[in-house]
CSV table of C-alpha atoms in Angstrom, one decimal:
chain,number,residue,atom,x,y,z
A,245,GLN,CA,19.6,16.9,-3.2
A,246,GLY,CA,16.4,16.8,-1.1
A,247,THR,CA,13.1,15.2,-0.4
A,248,ILE,CA,9.5,16.5,-0.5
A,249,LEU,CA,7.8,16.6,2.9
A,250,GLU,CA,4.4,17.9,1.6
A,251,VAL,CA,2.7,19.5,-1.3
A,252,LYS,CA,0.3,22.4,-0.6
A,253,GLU,CA,-1.4,25.4,-2.3
A,254,GLU,CA,-0.4,28.8,-0.8
A,255,GLN,CA,-2.3,32.0,-1.4
A,256,GLY,CA,-0.3,34.3,-3.7
A,257,LEU,CA,2.2,31.5,-4.5
A,258,GLY,CA,0.1,28.8,-6.1
A,259,MET,CA,1.2,25.2,-5.6
A,260,THR,CA,4.3,24.8,-3.4
A,261,ILE,CA,6.4,22.1,-1.9
A,262,ASN,CA,7.8,21.9,1.6
A,263,ALA,CA,11.2,20.1,1.3
A,264,ILE,CA,14.3,19.1,3.2
A,265,ILE,CA,17.5,20.0,1.3
A,266,TYR,CA,20.0,17.5,2.8
A,267,ASN,CA,23.0,18.0,0.4
A,268,GLY,CA,24.3,21.0,-1.6
A,269,LYS,CA,22.6,24.3,-2.2
A,270,LEU,CA,19.5,25.5,-4.2
A,271,SER,CA,19.0,29.0,-5.6
A,272,VAL,CA,16.1,31.0,-7.2
A,273,ASN,CA,16.0,30.3,-11.0
A,274,ASP,CA,17.7,26.9,-10.6
A,275,THR,CA,16.1,23.9,-12.4
A,276,LEU,CA,14.4,21.4,-10.1
A,277,ILE,CA,14.0,17.7,-11.1
A,278,ILE,CA,11.4,15.8,-9.0
A,279,GLY,CA,10.7,12.1,-9.1
A,280,GLY,CA,7.3,11.1,-10.4
A,281,MET,CA,5.1,7.9,-10.7
A,282,GLU,CA,5.6,7.8,-14.5
A,283,GLN,CA,8.3,10.3,-15.2
A,284,PRO,CA,10.2,13.1,-13.5
A,285,LEU,CA,8.9,16.7,-13.3
A,286,VAL,CA,11.3,19.4,-14.4
A,287,VAL,CA,10.4,22.9,-13.1
A,288,LYS,CA,12.2,26.2,-12.5
A,289,VAL,CA,12.4,27.6,-9.0
A,290,ARG,CA,10.4,30.9,-8.8
A,291,ALA,CA,10.8,31.5,-5.1
A,292,LEU,CA,12.5,30.0,-2.0
A,293,LEU,CA,11.0,30.7,1.5
A,294,GLU,CA,12.5,29.8,4.8
A,295,PRO,CA,10.5,29.6,8.0
A,296,ALA,CA,11.0,32.5,10.3
A,297,GLU,CA,13.2,31.9,13.4
A,298,LEU,CA,11.6,29.7,16.1
A,299,THR,CA,8.8,28.5,13.8
A,300,GLU,CA,8.1,25.0,12.4
A,301,MET,CA,7.6,24.9,8.7
A,302,ARG,CA,4.7,22.4,8.9
A,303,GLU,CA,2.6,24.5,11.3
A,304,LYS,CA,-0.4,26.1,9.6
A,305,LYS,CA,0.4,29.7,10.8
A,306,SER,CA,4.2,29.5,10.1
A,307,LYS,CA,5.6,32.7,8.8
A,308,PHE,CA,8.1,32.5,5.9
A,309,GLN,CA,10.7,34.9,4.6
A,310,LYS,CA,11.9,35.0,1.0
A,311,VAL,CA,15.6,34.1,0.4
A,312,LYS,CA,17.7,33.9,-2.7
A,313,GLU,CA,19.5,30.6,-1.8
A,314,VAL,CA,19.4,27.8,0.7
A,315,THR,CA,22.1,25.5,1.9
A,316,ALA,CA,21.9,21.9,3.3
A,317,ALA,CA,20.7,20.9,5.8
A,318,THR,CA,17.6,23.0,5.8
A,319,GLY,CA,13.8,23.0,5.5
A,320,VAL,CA,12.5,25.2,2.7
A,321,LYS,CA,9.2,26.1,0.9
A,322,ILE,CA,9.7,26.1,-2.9
A,323,ALA,CA,7.3,27.9,-5.3
A,324,ALA,CA,7.5,26.9,-9.0
A,325,PRO,CA,5.1,26.6,-11.9
A,326,GLY,CA,4.1,23.0,-12.7
A,327,LEU,CA,4.1,21.5,-9.2
A,328,GLU,CA,0.5,20.2,-9.5
A,329,ASN,CA,1.6,16.6,-9.9
A,330,ALA,CA,4.4,16.6,-7.3
A,331,MET,CA,3.9,14.0,-4.5
A,332,ALA,CA,5.1,13.9,-0.9
A,333,GLY,CA,8.1,11.6,-0.3
A,334,MET,CA,9.5,12.0,-3.8
A,335,PRO,CA,13.3,12.8,-4.2
A,336,LEU,CA,14.4,16.0,-5.8
A,337,ARG,CA,17.6,17.4,-7.4
A,338,GLY,CA,18.5,20.9,-8.2
A,339,CYS,CA,20.9,22.1,-11.0
A,340,SER,CA,21.8,25.2,-12.9
A,341,GLY,CA,19.9,24.1,-16.0
A,342,ASN,CA,22.5,22.4,-18.2
A,343,THR,CA,20.7,20.0,-20.6
A,344,GLU,CA,23.1,17.1,-20.1
A,345,GLU,CA,22.9,17.6,-16.3
A,346,ILE,CA,19.1,17.7,-16.4
A,347,GLU,CA,19.0,14.4,-18.3
A,348,ARG,CA,21.4,12.7,-15.9
A,349,LEU,CA,19.5,13.9,-12.9
A,350,LYS,CA,16.2,12.8,-14.4
A,351,GLU,CA,17.6,9.2,-14.8
A,352,GLU,CA,19.0,9.4,-11.2
A,353,VAL,CA,15.8,10.4,-9.5
A,354,GLN,CA,13.6,8.0,-11.5
A,355,ARG,CA,15.9,5.1,-10.7
A,356,GLU,CA,15.6,6.0,-7.0
A,357,VAL,CA,11.8,6.0,-7.4
A,358,ASP,CA,11.6,2.8,-9.4
A,359,GLU,CA,13.7,0.9,-6.8
A,360,VAL,CA,10.7,1.2,-4.4
A,361,VAL,CA,7.6,2.1,-6.4
A,362,THR,CA,6.8,-0.8,-8.7
A,363,HIS,CA,3.5,-1.4,-10.5
A,364,VAL,CA,3.8,-5.2,-10.4
A,365,VAL,CA,6.4,-6.9,-8.2
A,366,ARG,CA,5.1,-10.5,-8.7
A,367,GLU,CA,1.9,-12.3,-9.9
A,368,THR,CA,0.5,-13.1,-6.5
A,369,GLY,CA,0.8,-11.2,-3.2
A,370,VAL,CA,-0.7,-8.3,-1.2
A,371,VAL,CA,-1.2,-4.8,-2.6
A,372,ILE,CA,0.6,-2.1,-0.6
A,373,LYS,CA,0.3,1.7,-0.4
A,374,ALA,CA,2.2,4.4,1.5
A,375,ASP,CA,2.3,8.2,1.6
A,376,THR,CA,6.0,8.5,1.0
A,377,ILE,CA,8.8,6.5,-0.7
A,378,GLY,CA,10.5,6.0,2.7
A,379,GLY,CA,7.2,4.6,4.2
A,380,LEU,CA,6.7,2.3,1.2
A,381,GLU,CA,10.3,1.1,1.5
A,382,ALA,CA,9.9,0.4,5.2
A,383,LEU,CA,6.6,-1.5,4.7
A,384,GLN,CA,8.2,-3.6,1.9
A,385,HIS,CA,11.2,-4.4,4.2
A,386,LEU,CA,8.9,-5.4,7.0
A,387,LEU,CA,6.7,-7.6,4.8
A,388,ALA,CA,9.9,-9.3,3.4
A,389,GLU,CA,11.0,-10.1,6.9
A,390,ASN,CA,7.7,-11.7,7.6
A,391,LYS,CA,7.8,-13.6,4.2
A,392,ILE,CA,4.7,-11.9,2.9
A,393,PRO,CA,4.8,-11.5,-0.9
A,394,VAL,CA,3.9,-8.1,-2.5
A,395,ALA,CA,2.1,-8.0,-5.9
A,396,GLN,CA,2.0,-4.2,-6.2
A,397,ALA,CA,3.5,-1.2,-4.4
A,398,SER,CA,2.5,2.4,-5.0
A,399,LEU,CA,2.3,5.8,-3.4
A,400,GLY,CA,-0.7,8.0,-2.5
A,401,ASP,CA,-4.3,7.5,-1.3
A,402,VAL,CA,-6.3,4.3,-2.0
A,403,GLY,CA,-8.2,4.4,-5.3
A,404,LYS,CA,-10.4,2.2,-7.5
A,405,LYS,CA,-7.4,0.9,-9.5
A,406,ASP,CA,-5.9,-0.5,-6.2
A,407,LEU,CA,-9.1,-2.2,-5.4
A,408,SER,CA,-9.2,-3.8,-8.9
A,409,GLN,CA,-5.7,-5.2,-8.2
A,410,VAL,CA,-6.9,-6.6,-4.8
A,411,GLU,CA,-9.9,-8.2,-6.5
A,412,SER,CA,-7.6,-9.8,-9.0
A,413,GLN,CA,-5.3,-11.2,-6.2
A,414,GLN,CA,-8.4,-12.4,-4.2
A,415,ALA,CA,-9.5,-14.5,-7.2
A,416,GLN,CA,-6.2,-16.3,-7.0
A,417,ASP,CA,-5.7,-16.5,-3.3
A,418,ARG,CA,-8.0,-15.1,-0.6
A,419,LEU,CA,-5.2,-14.9,1.9
A,420,GLN,CA,-3.3,-12.4,-0.3
A,421,GLY,CA,-6.3,-10.5,-1.7
A,422,VAL,CA,-5.9,-7.6,0.7
A,423,LEU,CA,-4.6,-4.0,0.6
A,424,LEU,CA,-2.2,-2.9,3.3
A,425,GLY,CA,-1.8,0.9,3.6
A,426,PHE,CA,0.7,2.9,5.7
A,427,ASN,CA,-0.4,6.4,6.6
A,428,VAL,CA,-2.7,6.8,3.6
A,429,HIS,CA,-6.2,8.1,3.2
A,430,VAL,CA,-9.2,5.9,2.1
A,431,PRO,CA,-12.0,8.1,0.6
A,432,VAL,CA,-15.5,7.3,1.9
A,433,GLU,CA,-16.7,6.1,-1.5
A,434,ILE,CA,-13.7,3.8,-1.9
A,435,ALA,CA,-14.2,2.3,1.6
A,436,GLU,CA,-17.9,1.7,0.8
A,437,TYR,CA,-17.0,0.1,-2.5
A,438,ALA,CA,-14.5,-2.2,-0.9
A,439,LYS,CA,-17.0,-3.2,1.8
A,440,ALA,CA,-19.7,-4.0,-0.8
A,441,LYS,CA,-17.2,-6.1,-2.8
A,442,GLY,CA,-15.7,-7.8,0.3
A,443,LEU,CA,-12.2,-6.5,-0.3
A,444,PRO,CA,-10.2,-6.2,2.9
A,445,LEU,CA,-8.4,-2.9,3.6
A,446,ILE,CA,-5.9,-2.8,6.5
A,447,VAL,CA,-4.7,0.8,6.8
A,448,HIS,CA,-2.8,2.2,9.8
A,449,GLU,CA,-0.5,5.0,10.9
A,450,VAL,CA,1.6,2.6,12.9
A,451,ILE,CA,3.6,0.3,10.5
A,452,TYR,CA,3.8,-2.7,12.9
A,453,LYS,CA,0.0,-2.6,13.5
A,454,ILE,CA,-0.5,-3.3,9.8
A,455,ILE,CA,1.5,-6.6,10.0
A,456,GLU,CA,-0.3,-7.6,13.3
A,457,GLU,CA,-3.7,-6.9,11.8
A,458,TYR,CA,-2.9,-8.8,8.6
A,459,GLU,CA,-1.6,-11.8,10.5
A,460,ALA,CA,-4.9,-11.8,12.5
A,461,PHE,CA,-6.9,-11.5,9.3
A,462,ARG,CA,-5.0,-14.5,7.8
A,463,GLU,CA,-5.7,-16.6,11.0
A,464,ARG,CA,-9.4,-15.7,10.9
A,465,LEU,CA,-9.7,-16.6,7.2
A,466,LYS,CA,-7.8,-19.9,7.7
A,467,LYS,CA,-10.2,-20.9,10.5
A,468,GLU,CA,-13.3,-20.0,8.3
A,469,VAL,CA,-12.0,-22.1,5.5
A,470,GLU,CA,-11.2,-25.1,7.8
A,471,LEU,CA,-14.7,-24.9,9.4
A,472,ARG,CA,-16.4,-24.7,5.9
A,473,GLU,CA,-14.4,-27.7,4.6
A,474,LEU,CA,-15.1,-29.8,7.8
A,475,SER,CA,-18.8,-29.1,7.5
A,476,GLN,CA,-18.8,-30.6,4.0
A,477,LEU,CA,-16.7,-33.6,5.0
A,478,VAL,CA,-18.3,-37.0,4.8
A,479,ARG,CA,-17.4,-38.6,8.1
A,480,PRO,CA,-17.1,-42.4,8.6
A,481,CYS,CA,-19.9,-44.4,10.1
A,482,LYS,CA,-20.0,-48.1,11.3
A,483,PHE,CA,-23.3,-50.0,11.3
A,484,LEU,CA,-24.5,-53.6,11.7
A,485,VAL,CA,-27.1,-55.1,9.4
A,486,MET,CA,-29.6,-56.7,11.8
A,487,LYS,CA,-30.4,-60.4,11.3
A,488,GLY,CA,-33.9,-61.0,9.9
A,489,TYR,CA,-34.3,-57.4,8.7
A,490,ILE,CA,-33.2,-57.7,5.1
A,491,PHE,CA,-36.3,-56.6,3.2
A,492,ARG,CA,-34.7,-56.1,-0.3
A,493,GLN,CA,-31.2,-57.0,-1.5
A,494,ASN,CA,-30.7,-54.5,-4.3
A,495,ASN,CA,-31.9,-51.6,-6.4
A,496,PRO,CA,-32.4,-50.3,-3.7
A,497,ALA,CA,-31.4,-52.5,-0.8
A,498,ILE,CA,-33.6,-52.0,2.2
A,499,VAL,CA,-32.3,-53.3,5.5
A,500,GLY,CA,-32.6,-52.7,9.2
A,501,VAL,CA,-29.4,-51.6,10.8
A,502,GLU,CA,-27.9,-50.7,14.2
A,503,ILE,CA,-25.6,-47.7,14.1
A,504,GLU,CA,-22.5,-48.6,16.1
A,505,VAL,CA,-20.2,-45.6,15.5
A,506,GLY,CA,-20.8,-42.1,14.1
A,507,ARG,CA,-23.7,-40.9,12.0
A,508,ILE,CA,-25.2,-41.7,8.7
A,509,LYS,CA,-27.2,-39.2,6.5
């Protein structure tokens, strides 16, 4: 059992994943089952590489050495054909390749993913994104604590699909028509599109800052709405019809008055 830390292309190896194996062991030629957004990936391990002693696997210049097998708990780079759609944060399972076992593990990893990554949680609420399952789970938990409903939760960078969902939520409730992103990237064209459409994006690398900024956004929006409604409000006015100044009694009445309280338009 393990978790993907990052997905990256390596010269001579093709697409690889850096992972933490936290239970059991994994060998070359084992079958790897990886959780996916729609369905699990099933690939065969072509090579396992461990970082050389005293190096950190996520450093750019880390040196790796090929091994036949790794045992928990360890960090490992895994090369296998078909990793193009793998995503950071996804759970993985390894097995010898028995068909029944593969099917069981596919259900297990996808259940783990589906518990956190949901396309529609409820009809109204904020849209949330994170770079990993753990990050998404933490953000959902924090929002639940603050009684903030979630309409959609997904992994990866912000895309146009996410903005469409925000726009849909905004049409129902402006306070909830917002995207909250934890440790995700917003491409320039997406940021510009959101700005042009007036779709608020609150993206931060510190999870608590997301909640703080969203609360501040809600307060600002509430004040704007209150001021707009007050400006349209017809306020009461008290006036006295002056004696001797009734020029016409109806259709329209024309009278001289003295304003006692307020203002008349």
